[in-house]
Amino acid sequence: MSVGPRILALHGSRQTADIFRERLQRLEDELVAEGAVVVYINGPVELALEPGDSVALRSWFVDKRCGGCESGGGCSLNDDNDNDAGSVCVCAALQSLRDTWRRLGPFDGIIAFSAGAQAATLVAQSQSQSQSRLSSALLGLSWLLLCGAPPPPPLCRLETVNPLETQKSLSLLVSPHIRSLHVYGARDTLVTPSSSCAFANAVFHNSSHLLHDQAHSFPVRRHDIEQYLSFIHHACVPLPEFADLRVDEIASLEAIYPDELEIVSADSPYNGIQIITYSVESEHNNINIKLKLVFRLSSSYPATFPSISIVHEMGMLEFSCSTENALLNAIHSAIFPLLGSVMIFDAISAATQFLDYLNMGAITVPELEQISDTERDSAVNNFLEISPLPHSSSNSMSNFKSKNSRGKWKHTIGLVGKPSAGKSTFFNAATKSLQAKMASHPFTTIDPNVAQGDWTVPSSFVPKKWIAEGKEVTLPCVIKDVAGLVPGAWEGRGRGNKFLNDLCDADVLIHIVDASGLSDSDGNILPEDTPTPTDPLQDIKWVRNELFQWIYNNIHKKWDSILKRPERLPGMFSGYHAPQWLVAEVLESTGFNPAVQPQYARQFWSVKKLEDAVNQFLDARFPMLLAMNKAEMTPSAGNIERVRKVFGSDVGASNNSESVQIVVPVCAVAELWLQGQQAAGTVEYIASVFGSKTIVVQKAEFETDQDQEQWKQVEKLIDMFNGTGVNAALSAAVMMRPPVFCYPVQDLDSLKPIVHNGSNGSCLTMKPGSTVNDVFELLAHGSDATLAGQFVRAEAVAFDGLGKRPVRKDNEVDDNIAIIKFMSNRKSRWQSHANKG
C-alpha cells in the first residue's frame, strides 16, 4: 500500500478519463514527483455517439428513473411520482465510486471538474453517515479540489442498507474535517461564480475559494498549479486539533507492541499520512494463521476512520473470505463508537480477541458459498457480546456508566507465572482440555492458549430460593495461558514483552505460584532435598515487578517529553485496555493533574509519584489472585501460610457482604486426575466453591497402583483444603472485579428462568452501571434473544425475593434489582416455545 497521497480524478460531463488526464498532465507530473498516485476513472454512464465522435463520451448521472439500485434499499424515483421531475439518479455513480474505492483506494483526496465535482461531493456527503455500509467503503477522504462545481440537482433519495444499522440517507452537509478548495472562472456562464460560491458555503464547513479569469475550464497554468499544490500540501498535514493525540497514540503503540508493529509515515509535505502494520499469529483448526493488519491513517484521522486491510498468503481452506470479512466487520464494529479519539489499539485488540475466540470455538463463521450478510453480522455480534471491548471518551467516573461501558460482561482471566509453575496444568484443569503441552522444562507454552472455563457464582449473588433448593449457578469465562515469565522479561530477556502484551485483554490475572519452592526463577525443577528452595514470596515479588517495569518503563522513557506536555500523561496509561475514567481516578489519587502548566509539572511531578501511580494502576487494572499451586507437596503448607500473612486472606468483593480470597491453595494435578477418574466412572466428584463441601467418593476399583496412591493423596488434600482449588481460584479471581448479576425470570414467585435456546439462561453478568433497559435489549436482540416487541414494563426483587416493585428502564441493575420480570408488547420467544410444548 502506497504511503504517499492517493488521489482520485473525476472528469466532467461529456468527457472521459483520458481527456481529463491529458488536461491535468502538468499537475499530475508535479504530484507524482512528490510521491503521489493519481487514479483516473470513467463515469458509469456512456453517452450516445454524436456526429464527429470516435469514442463514446461519459457522464456521471442520468436524468431518468433508474428503477432500482444495487444497494438493496431501492431508488425512490418512480414513474408515478410527479415530484421527481428534474431529478437525477445517483445510484450508478455511487456504485462506481464504491467499487473504485474498494479496488484502487483508499483515496486521500479527489480532484474533480464540473459533474465530476458533483460526484465527489456525494462521496464527501456519504462520510457524514459514519456507520452506513457506503461510508465504510469510502473511508479516508480528507480533501476535495473542485473546479466549476455546479449546485447539485434534486437527487433520488438513495437509501443504503446495512443489517447492523438502520437505513439512512445521504447527509447534505459535508463533515468539517474534509477540507476543500473551490475553483471557479470569472467568465464561466455555464456555472456562474456566484452559484459555485453559494454551493460551497452551503455544503462545506472548511472551504477555500480560488477565482480564475477563464470560462468553464480547469486552468493548469504555472501559478494555478502552485496554488493547487499549496492547498494539497496543507490538506495532508494532520488536523491541528488532533496532532498531539496522534503523537501520543503512536508513542503508546510503539511501547506496547515493540516487536509486532511497523509504522511508516509519508515524506514531507504529506506526513499526515501514515501506515501502521500489525503482525498477528494465531491458530484455528490446527492451522497456523499468520496475517498482517494494515491501517492507513489519512491526515484527517481520527476525525475519520482509518482504512483497514488484511494481508496474508493463506489459501481459502486456511483463512476463508467469509472469515476475513467477519474479522473486518468485528474491527469496524469495535471502532465505530470511537470517532474523534484514538482507535488503533482497540482495533488491534478486537482483531486478536476475534481470532482467540475463533480458535476456541466461541464463534463460528459459515463458509463463503453459504454465508449471508445476516449470518456474518450474527457472528460479529456474538463476538462483541463475549468480548469486553474498551470504549471510552471521557475523563470522569460517569464514563464508566456510559453506553459503551455497559452491557454483558464475560470475564477474561489471564494466567501468569514463571515457567514450570504449573500454568499449563492449571489451564488444562480449568478448561477441562488437553490443549496445552505439559512438561517440566521452561517455555513449554510458547503462544497463548485460549479456551473457555467455568466459574461458580457466590451464594450471596444467587436467588435465596435457589440456594434453599440446592442450586448453584455456574457461568463461562475465557482463560488465557501465556508463556512463562522470567526475571528481566521487561528488558527483553526470554521472550520479552511479548509475554506481557498478550495479557492486555485480561480483566483479572491469576498468578500461578509454585508453593513448594522446588523450581527456580527460570523454571528449572529442583530436587526435593535441595538445600536452597525458592521462596514463593520472592516469586510473587519479581512477577509483580515484571508487570510494574513493563508499564513503568514504557512511560518513564517518555518522561522528559511528558513533563513538557503534561496533558500526554493519561494517554500513556490508557493503552492497556484501561478506560479513561480509571486512568483519571488513578492520576487524581496520586496527585497528577494533566491540566497543569509544564513548569509546575517539572517542579512537582517526581519519579516517586510516577511509581505510586503505576502501582495503583496495576492494582486497579490488573487485580491479581495468588494461586498457590502444588499445595499437596510437603513444603507447601508453610509457604502458603507465610504468603497469607503477607497478603491477607481475602478482600471485599462489592457492597454485598461476600468477601473474596486473594490467596488460594491449588493442586492442579489432582484436579486433572479427578476429572479423568470421573470420566472413567471410578470416582464421583463435586468440587467445592465458596464454603460448600467437596464430595469425592470412590465408585470402582482403580486400575493401577499409581492411581490408588494418587487417590490417597487426593483424600489427604481434600481433608486439608476442602478441594483442589482450581474452580475456587477462577471464581475468586472473577469476583476481584465483580460483575453485576441479573436473573431474568418468567415470574417473580417461582423464579422460573426464561428459556433461552432450549435451555435455562438463568443468569446474566453485566458491567457495573448497566440498566434495566440494557438487560432488555440483550434479551430482545442477538444470541441471547428471548423477548420480542417493545419494552412495556418490568418488575424486580432483590436476591432474597423481597421488595417486589416496578422498575424503570433507566434504573441500574444492582443487588436490589437483581431478579427481573419483563413485559413486552408481543409474545416472547420463550412463551412461543412453551406454547408449542
Short mmCIF file of C-alpha atoms in Angstrom, two decimals, residues 232-670:
data_model
loop_
_atom_site.label_atom_id
_atom_site.label_comp_id
_atom_site.label_asym_id
_atom_site.label_seq_id
_atom_site.Cartn_x
_atom_site.Cartn_y
_atom_site.Cartn_z
CA ILE A 232 -2.99 19.81 -1.19
CA HIS A 233 0.16 20.11 0.95
CA HIS A 234 -1.78 21.92 3.65
CA ALA A 235 -4.63 19.39 3.47
CA CYS A 236 -2.22 16.48 4.01
CA VAL A 237 -0.91 17.84 7.32
CA PRO A 238 -2.63 16.37 10.42
CA LEU A 239 -5.59 18.37 11.67
CA PRO A 240 -4.17 20.70 14.36
CA GLU A 241 -6.72 19.67 16.98
CA PHE A 242 -5.61 16.02 16.68
CA ALA A 243 -1.87 16.35 16.05
CA ASP A 244 -0.80 15.79 19.68
CA LEU A 245 -3.31 12.97 20.10
CA ARG A 246 -1.78 11.14 17.14
CA VAL A 247 1.75 11.58 18.50
CA ASP A 248 0.68 10.16 21.86
CA GLU A 249 -1.09 7.22 20.23
CA ILE A 250 1.96 6.28 18.16
CA ALA A 251 4.20 6.51 21.24
CA SER A 252 1.86 4.23 23.21
CA LEU A 253 1.58 1.70 20.39
CA GLU A 254 5.35 1.55 19.96
CA ALA A 255 5.77 1.00 23.70
CA ILE A 256 3.10 -1.71 23.93
CA TYR A 257 3.93 -3.56 20.68
CA PRO A 258 7.69 -3.08 20.15
CA ASP A 259 8.06 -6.22 18.01
CA GLU A 260 4.73 -6.64 16.24
CA LEU A 261 4.25 -3.10 14.93
CA GLU A 262 5.69 -1.26 11.93
CA ILE A 263 4.88 2.42 11.45
CA VAL A 264 5.71 4.27 8.22
CA SER A 265 4.98 7.95 7.62
CA ALA A 266 4.86 9.66 4.25
CA ASP A 267 7.62 12.13 3.43
CA SER A 268 7.02 15.83 3.90
CA PRO A 269 4.78 17.61 2.89
CA TYR A 270 2.48 14.59 3.20
CA ASN A 271 3.50 13.43 6.69
CA GLY A 272 -0.11 13.41 7.86
CA ILE A 273 -0.46 10.08 6.06
CA GLN A 274 0.75 7.04 7.99
CA ILE A 275 0.58 3.27 7.56
CA ILE A 276 0.57 1.08 10.68
CA THR A 277 1.14 -2.64 10.14
CA TYR A 278 0.47 -5.10 12.96
CA SER A 279 1.58 -8.73 12.56
CA VAL A 280 -0.76 -11.36 14.02
CA GLU A 281 -0.18 -15.04 14.63
CA SER A 282 -2.94 -17.37 15.79
CA GLU A 283 -4.17 -20.91 15.31
CA HIS A 284 -7.54 -22.21 14.13
CA ASN A 285 -8.42 -25.85 13.48
CA ASN A 286 -4.72 -26.75 13.85
CA ILE A 287 -3.83 -24.26 11.11
CA ASN A 288 -1.28 -21.58 11.91
CA ILE A 289 -2.78 -18.23 10.93
CA LYS A 290 -0.28 -15.53 10.00
CA LEU A 291 -1.59 -12.23 8.75
CA LYS A 292 -0.98 -8.50 8.88
CA LEU A 293 -3.48 -5.83 9.78
CA VAL A 294 -2.74 -2.71 7.76
CA PHE A 295 -4.17 0.59 8.98
CA ARG A 296 -3.87 3.57 6.64
CA LEU A 297 -4.31 6.85 8.50
CA SER A 298 -5.24 9.89 6.47
CA SER A 299 -4.37 13.42 7.54
CA SER A 300 -7.89 13.71 8.99
CA TYR A 301 -7.52 10.77 11.39
CA PRO A 302 -9.04 10.33 13.96
CA ALA A 303 -11.84 12.61 12.71
CA THR A 304 -12.27 9.93 10.05
CA PHE A 305 -11.80 6.20 10.39
CA PRO A 306 -8.61 4.53 9.18
CA SER A 307 -8.77 2.35 6.11
CA ILE A 308 -8.16 -1.24 7.21
CA SER A 309 -6.97 -4.16 5.11
CA ILE A 310 -5.80 -7.70 5.85
CA VAL A 311 -2.70 -9.04 4.11
CA HIS A 312 -1.86 -12.75 4.13
CA GLU A 313 -0.67 -15.57 1.88
CA MET A 314 -3.05 -18.27 3.13
CA GLY A 315 -5.41 -20.23 0.94
CA MET A 316 -9.18 -20.44 1.18
CA LEU A 317 -9.06 -23.57 3.34
CA GLU A 318 -6.75 -21.88 5.82
CA PHE A 319 -8.44 -18.47 6.02
CA SER A 320 -11.65 -18.11 4.05
CA CYS A 321 -13.05 -14.90 2.60
CA SER A 322 -16.02 -15.13 4.96
CA THR A 323 -13.72 -15.31 7.97
CA GLU A 324 -11.72 -12.35 6.68
CA ASN A 325 -14.91 -10.32 6.17
CA ALA A 326 -16.19 -11.24 9.63
CA LEU A 327 -12.86 -10.16 11.14
CA LEU A 328 -13.04 -6.80 9.35
CA ASN A 329 -16.63 -6.33 10.50
CA ALA A 330 -15.60 -7.06 14.09
CA ILE A 331 -12.85 -4.44 13.88
CA HIS A 332 -15.18 -1.86 12.34
CA SER A 333 -17.82 -2.53 15.00
CA ALA A 334 -15.22 -2.03 17.73
CA ILE A 335 -14.02 1.35 16.46
CA PHE A 336 -17.30 2.90 15.29
CA PRO A 337 -18.05 4.45 18.71
CA LEU A 338 -14.53 5.95 18.88
CA LEU A 339 -14.66 8.53 16.09
CA GLY A 340 -12.64 11.54 17.23
CA SER A 341 -10.46 9.54 19.63
CA VAL A 342 -7.57 7.14 19.15
CA MET A 343 -8.73 3.74 17.96
CA ILE A 344 -5.83 1.61 16.63
CA PHE A 345 -5.27 -0.14 19.96
CA ASP A 346 -8.98 -1.00 20.11
CA ALA A 347 -8.87 -2.27 16.53
CA ILE A 348 -5.86 -4.50 17.25
CA SER A 349 -7.47 -5.80 20.44
CA ALA A 350 -10.73 -6.57 18.62
CA ALA A 351 -8.82 -8.49 15.95
CA THR A 352 -6.73 -10.55 18.36
CA GLN A 353 -9.73 -11.35 20.54
CA PHE A 354 -11.78 -12.33 17.47
CA LEU A 355 -9.05 -14.78 16.45
CA ASP A 356 -8.74 -16.07 20.02
CA TYR A 357 -12.46 -16.78 20.21
CA LEU A 358 -12.46 -18.27 16.71
CA ASN A 359 -9.69 -20.63 17.82
CA MET A 360 -11.55 -21.82 20.90
CA GLY A 361 -14.82 -22.24 19.03
CA ALA A 362 -16.73 -19.47 20.82
CA ILE A 363 -17.74 -18.09 17.43
CA THR A 364 -18.17 -19.76 14.07
CA VAL A 365 -18.25 -18.25 10.60
CA PRO A 366 -20.20 -20.00 7.80
CA GLU A 367 -18.35 -20.85 4.61
CA LEU A 368 -18.30 -18.33 1.76
CA GLU A 369 -20.74 -20.10 -0.50
CA GLN A 370 -23.29 -20.30 2.31
CA ILE A 371 -22.78 -17.05 4.19
CA SER A 372 -25.20 -14.14 4.11
CA ASP A 373 -24.74 -10.64 5.49
CA THR A 374 -27.06 -11.53 8.37
CA GLU A 375 -25.09 -14.67 9.26
CA ARG A 376 -21.77 -12.83 9.15
CA ASP A 377 -23.12 -9.99 11.27
CA SER A 378 -24.53 -12.54 13.73
CA ALA A 379 -21.05 -13.98 14.15
CA VAL A 380 -19.67 -10.49 14.76
CA ASN A 381 -22.45 -9.65 17.23
CA ASN A 382 -21.77 -12.89 19.10
CA PHE A 383 -18.10 -11.97 19.31
CA LEU A 384 -18.87 -8.47 20.56
CA GLU A 385 -21.09 -9.86 23.31
CA ILE A 386 -18.41 -12.20 24.68
CA SER A 387 -15.59 -9.72 24.21
CA PRO A 388 -15.33 -6.83 26.71
CA LEU A 389 -14.03 -4.20 24.30
CA PRO A 390 -12.94 -0.88 25.82
CA HIS A 391 -14.73 2.23 24.62
CA SER A 392 -14.09 5.45 26.48
CA SER A 393 -14.30 9.12 25.67
CA SER A 394 -14.48 10.99 28.96
CA ASN A 395 -12.16 11.53 31.90
CA SER A 396 -14.83 11.04 34.55
CA MET A 397 -16.40 8.28 36.56
CA SER A 398 -19.63 8.82 34.65
CA ASN A 399 -17.90 7.36 31.61
CA PHE A 400 -17.85 4.01 33.41
CA LYS A 401 -21.62 4.05 33.11
CA SER A 402 -21.77 5.36 29.56
CA LYS A 403 -23.49 3.18 27.00
CA ASN A 404 -20.23 1.87 25.57
CA SER A 405 -19.08 0.70 29.01
CA ARG A 406 -22.31 -1.11 29.88
CA GLY A 407 -23.73 -4.41 28.74
CA LYS A 408 -22.88 -8.08 29.00
CA TRP A 409 -19.54 -8.98 30.56
CA LYS A 410 -17.79 -12.29 30.07
CA HIS A 411 -14.54 -12.16 32.02
CA THR A 412 -11.16 -12.98 30.52
CA ILE A 413 -8.70 -14.39 33.06
CA GLY A 414 -5.00 -14.17 32.26
CA LEU A 415 -2.65 -16.76 33.75
CA VAL A 416 0.84 -15.50 34.64
CA GLY A 417 3.77 -17.13 36.36
CA LYS A 418 7.27 -18.40 35.85
CA PRO A 419 7.94 -21.41 33.63
CA SER A 420 7.08 -24.80 35.16
CA ALA A 421 4.99 -23.28 37.98
CA GLY A 422 2.11 -25.38 36.68
CA LYS A 423 0.28 -22.87 34.47
CA SER A 424 -0.36 -25.31 31.64
CA THR A 425 -1.62 -27.93 34.08
CA PHE A 426 -3.90 -25.34 35.72
CA PHE A 427 -5.11 -24.25 32.28
CA ASN A 428 -5.99 -27.82 31.31
CA ALA A 429 -7.72 -28.44 34.62
CA ALA A 430 -9.63 -25.16 34.47
CA THR A 431 -10.75 -25.65 30.86
CA LYS A 432 -11.14 -29.44 31.06
CA SER A 433 -8.98 -29.72 27.97
CA LEU A 434 -5.58 -31.01 26.97
CA GLN A 435 -4.70 -28.22 24.56
CA ALA A 436 -1.64 -27.06 26.45
CA LYS A 437 1.58 -29.04 26.40
CA MET A 438 2.77 -30.12 29.83
CA ALA A 439 6.39 -30.79 30.74
CA SER A 440 8.84 -29.90 33.49
CA HIS A 441 11.04 -27.56 31.47
CA PRO A 442 10.85 -23.86 30.59
CA PHE A 443 8.81 -22.38 27.74
CA THR A 444 6.52 -25.35 27.31
CA THR A 445 3.78 -22.86 26.40
CA ILE A 446 5.03 -20.62 23.59
CA ASP A 447 1.89 -18.96 22.21
CA PRO A 448 -1.13 -18.07 24.32
CA ASN A 449 -3.62 -20.87 24.85
CA VAL A 450 -7.18 -19.58 24.97
CA ALA A 451 -10.19 -21.67 25.96
CA GLN A 452 -13.38 -21.49 27.95
CA GLY A 453 -13.65 -22.41 31.60
CA ASP A 454 -16.39 -22.25 34.21
CA TRP A 455 -16.69 -20.41 37.48
CA THR A 456 -19.31 -20.51 40.21
CA VAL A 457 -21.32 -17.50 41.37
CA PRO A 458 -21.05 -16.86 45.15
CA SER A 459 -24.20 -17.79 47.06
CA SER A 460 -24.73 -14.14 48.12
CA PHE A 461 -25.41 -13.30 44.47
CA VAL A 462 -27.77 -16.24 43.79
CA PRO A 463 -31.51 -16.04 44.49
CA LYS A 464 -32.14 -17.18 48.06
CA LYS A 465 -34.92 -19.50 46.85
CA TRP A 466 -32.45 -21.30 44.59
CA ILE A 467 -29.95 -21.68 47.43
CA ALA A 468 -32.66 -23.32 49.52
CA GLU A 469 -33.33 -25.69 46.61
CA GLY A 470 -29.62 -26.59 46.43
CA LYS A 471 -28.98 -24.89 43.10
CA GLU A 472 -25.61 -23.46 42.06
CA VAL A 473 -25.04 -21.05 39.19
CA THR A 474 -22.03 -21.82 37.01
CA LEU A 475 -21.02 -19.39 34.26
CA PRO A 476 -18.42 -19.40 31.46
CA CYS A 477 -15.26 -17.31 31.34
CA VAL A 478 -12.32 -17.07 28.95
CA ILE A 479 -8.97 -18.33 30.22
CA LYS A 480 -5.74 -17.27 28.57
CA ASP A 481 -2.47 -19.00 29.38
CA VAL A 482 0.57 -17.02 28.28
CA ALA A 483 4.12 -18.35 28.05
CA GLY A 484 6.02 -18.22 31.36
CA LEU A 485 7.80 -15.12 32.51
CA VAL A 486 11.43 -14.96 33.52
CA PRO A 487 13.11 -12.19 35.53
CA GLY A 488 14.08 -9.37 33.17
CA ALA A 489 11.39 -10.06 30.56
CA TRP A 490 10.62 -6.33 30.52
CA GLU A 491 14.22 -5.80 29.35
CA GLY A 492 13.82 -8.37 26.57
CA ARG A 493 15.07 -11.49 28.36
CA GLY A 494 13.37 -14.76 27.42
CA ARG A 495 10.60 -13.81 25.03
CA GLY A 496 10.47 -10.28 26.40
CA ASN A 497 7.44 -8.03 26.41
CA LYS A 498 5.60 -10.46 24.13
CA PHE A 499 4.55 -12.32 27.29
CA LEU A 500 3.18 -9.19 28.87
CA ASN A 501 1.49 -7.70 25.82
CA ASP A 502 -0.55 -10.89 25.42
CA LEU A 503 -2.28 -10.10 28.72
CA CYS A 504 -3.69 -6.71 27.71
CA ASP A 505 -7.17 -8.08 27.10
CA ALA A 506 -7.39 -9.81 30.52
CA ASP A 507 -9.86 -8.47 33.06
CA VAL A 508 -8.08 -10.12 36.01
CA LEU A 509 -4.90 -12.13 36.48
CA ILE A 510 -4.16 -15.35 38.31
CA HIS A 511 -0.52 -15.75 39.31
CA ILE A 512 0.24 -19.46 39.38
CA VAL A 513 2.82 -19.74 42.19
CA ASP A 514 4.91 -22.87 42.85
CA ALA A 515 4.03 -23.14 46.55
CA SER A 516 6.57 -25.92 47.06
CA GLY A 517 9.53 -23.71 46.20
CA LEU A 518 11.00 -26.58 44.17
CA SER A 519 11.58 -24.68 40.92
CA ASP A 520 13.95 -21.78 40.34
CA SER A 521 13.08 -18.42 38.77
CA ASP A 522 13.91 -19.74 35.30
CA GLY A 523 11.51 -22.66 35.74
CA ASN A 524 14.06 -25.43 36.29
CA ILE A 525 12.84 -28.16 38.66
CA LEU A 526 14.84 -28.53 41.90
CA PRO A 527 15.29 -31.81 43.81
CA GLU A 528 13.05 -32.30 46.85
CA ASP A 529 16.07 -32.33 49.17
CA THR A 530 17.55 -29.11 47.77
CA PRO A 531 19.21 -27.01 50.50
CA THR A 532 18.18 -23.79 48.70
CA PRO A 533 14.50 -23.94 47.74
CA THR A 534 12.94 -20.88 46.12
CA ASP A 535 10.91 -18.59 48.35
CA PRO A 536 7.39 -18.19 46.83
CA LEU A 537 7.29 -14.66 48.26
CA GLN A 538 10.25 -13.80 46.02
CA ASP A 539 8.45 -15.32 43.03
CA ILE A 540 5.41 -13.16 43.75
CA LYS A 541 7.65 -10.12 44.14
CA TRP A 542 9.53 -10.48 40.87
CA VAL A 543 6.43 -11.35 38.81
CA ARG A 544 4.75 -8.24 40.18
CA ASN A 545 7.94 -6.32 39.37
CA GLU A 546 7.88 -7.56 35.76
CA LEU A 547 4.37 -6.17 35.34
CA PHE A 548 5.37 -2.94 37.07
CA GLN A 549 8.51 -2.44 34.98
CA TRP A 550 6.60 -3.24 31.79
CA ILE A 551 4.27 -0.28 32.32
CA TYR A 552 6.63 1.99 34.25
CA ASN A 553 9.42 1.91 31.66
CA ASN A 554 7.02 2.44 28.77
CA ILE A 555 6.11 5.72 30.47
CA HIS A 556 9.46 6.65 32.02
CA LYS A 557 11.34 6.64 28.73
CA LYS A 558 8.93 9.38 27.57
CA TRP A 559 9.07 11.23 30.90
CA ASP A 560 11.01 14.27 29.68
CA SER A 561 8.57 14.90 26.84
CA ILE A 562 5.61 14.32 29.20
CA LEU A 563 6.92 16.99 31.58
CA LYS A 564 6.92 19.39 28.64
CA ARG A 565 3.37 18.35 27.68
CA PRO A 566 1.61 17.17 30.90
CA GLU A 567 -1.65 16.51 29.05
CA ARG A 568 0.03 13.50 27.41
CA LEU A 569 0.29 11.52 30.65
CA PRO A 570 -3.23 9.92 30.59
CA GLY A 571 -2.62 8.58 27.09
CA MET A 572 0.39 6.63 28.32
CA PHE A 573 -1.85 4.61 30.64
CA SER A 574 -4.96 4.22 28.52
CA GLY A 575 -3.32 1.82 26.04
CA TYR A 576 -3.59 -1.17 28.37
CA HIS A 577 -7.33 -1.66 27.78
CA ALA A 578 -7.92 0.82 30.58
CA PRO A 579 -10.95 3.12 30.34
CA GLN A 580 -10.14 6.78 30.72
CA TRP A 581 -12.24 7.06 33.89
CA LEU A 582 -9.95 4.52 35.59
CA VAL A 583 -6.82 6.35 34.43
CA ALA A 584 -8.27 9.66 35.65
CA GLU A 585 -9.03 8.20 39.10
CA VAL A 586 -5.53 6.74 39.46
CA LEU A 587 -3.86 10.01 38.44
CA GLU A 588 -6.08 12.06 40.75
CA SER A 589 -5.41 9.79 43.73
CA THR A 590 -1.64 10.02 43.18
CA GLY A 591 -1.55 13.81 42.74
CA PHE A 592 -1.25 14.13 38.97
CA ASN A 593 -3.29 16.81 37.22
CA PRO A 594 -2.68 16.66 33.44
CA ALA A 595 -4.06 20.20 33.08
CA VAL A 596 -1.14 21.87 34.90
CA GLN A 597 1.46 24.03 33.16
CA PRO A 598 4.82 22.44 32.18
CA GLN A 599 6.77 24.48 34.74
CA TYR A 600 4.57 23.09 37.52
CA ALA A 601 4.99 19.52 36.24
CA ARG A 602 8.78 19.86 36.10
CA GLN A 603 8.83 21.08 39.70
CA PHE A 604 6.30 18.78 41.38
CA TRP A 605 5.95 15.66 39.24
CA SER A 606 8.51 13.27 40.70
CA VAL A 607 9.56 9.81 39.61
CA LYS A 608 8.41 8.55 43.02
CA LYS A 609 4.89 9.83 42.29
CA LEU A 610 5.02 8.06 38.93
CA GLU A 611 5.95 4.81 40.69
CA ASP A 612 2.96 5.23 43.00
CA ALA A 613 0.68 5.86 40.05
CA VAL A 614 1.89 2.75 38.21
CA ASN A 615 1.41 0.62 41.33
CA GLN A 616 -2.13 1.90 41.83
CA PHE A 617 -2.86 1.43 38.14
CA LEU A 618 -1.68 -2.20 38.33
CA ASP A 619 -3.96 -2.88 41.30
CA ALA A 620 -6.95 -1.28 39.58
CA ARG A 621 -6.42 -2.55 36.03
CA PHE A 622 -4.87 -5.97 36.69
CA PRO A 623 -6.05 -7.29 40.10
CA MET A 624 -4.14 -10.50 40.76
CA LEU A 625 -5.16 -13.63 42.62
CA LEU A 626 -2.37 -15.82 44.02
CA ALA A 627 -2.99 -19.49 43.18
CA MET A 628 -0.56 -21.44 45.41
CA ASN A 629 -0.11 -24.47 43.16
CA LYS A 630 1.39 -27.83 44.18
CA ALA A 631 -0.28 -27.38 47.58
CA GLU A 632 -0.10 -31.15 48.16
CA MET A 633 3.69 -31.15 48.46
CA THR A 634 5.30 -31.19 51.91
CA PRO A 635 7.00 -27.75 51.86
CA SER A 636 3.88 -26.03 50.54
CA ALA A 637 1.81 -25.74 53.74
CA GLY A 638 4.31 -23.48 55.50
CA ASN A 639 4.84 -21.37 52.41
CA ILE A 640 1.10 -20.88 51.91
CA GLU A 641 0.71 -19.70 55.49
CA ARG A 642 3.60 -17.20 55.10
CA VAL A 643 2.08 -15.81 51.91
CA ARG A 644 -1.31 -15.41 53.59
CA LYS A 645 0.27 -13.47 56.43
CA VAL A 646 1.89 -11.05 53.98
CA PHE A 647 -1.01 -10.56 51.57
CA GLY A 648 -4.02 -11.21 53.79
CA SER A 649 -6.65 -13.84 53.35
CA ASP A 650 -9.41 -12.04 51.50
CA VAL A 651 -10.82 -8.76 50.19
CA GLY A 652 -14.34 -7.42 49.85
CA ALA A 653 -15.99 -8.15 46.54
CA SER A 654 -18.66 -5.46 46.44
CA ASN A 655 -21.30 -3.77 48.53
CA ASN A 656 -22.51 -7.26 49.29
CA SER A 657 -21.09 -8.90 52.41
CA GLU A 658 -19.36 -11.64 50.42
CA SER A 659 -15.56 -11.50 50.60
CA VAL A 660 -13.08 -12.97 48.12
CA GLN A 661 -9.89 -14.87 48.78
CA ILE A 662 -6.73 -13.49 47.21
CA VAL A 663 -4.56 -16.46 48.25
CA VAL A 664 -5.98 -19.85 47.20
CA PRO A 665 -4.24 -23.24 47.74
CA VAL A 666 -4.38 -25.20 44.48
CA CYS A 667 -3.44 -28.66 43.27
CA ALA A 668 -3.98 -28.60 39.52
CA VAL A 669 -2.53 -32.11 39.04
CA ALA A 670 -5.11 -33.56 41.44
#
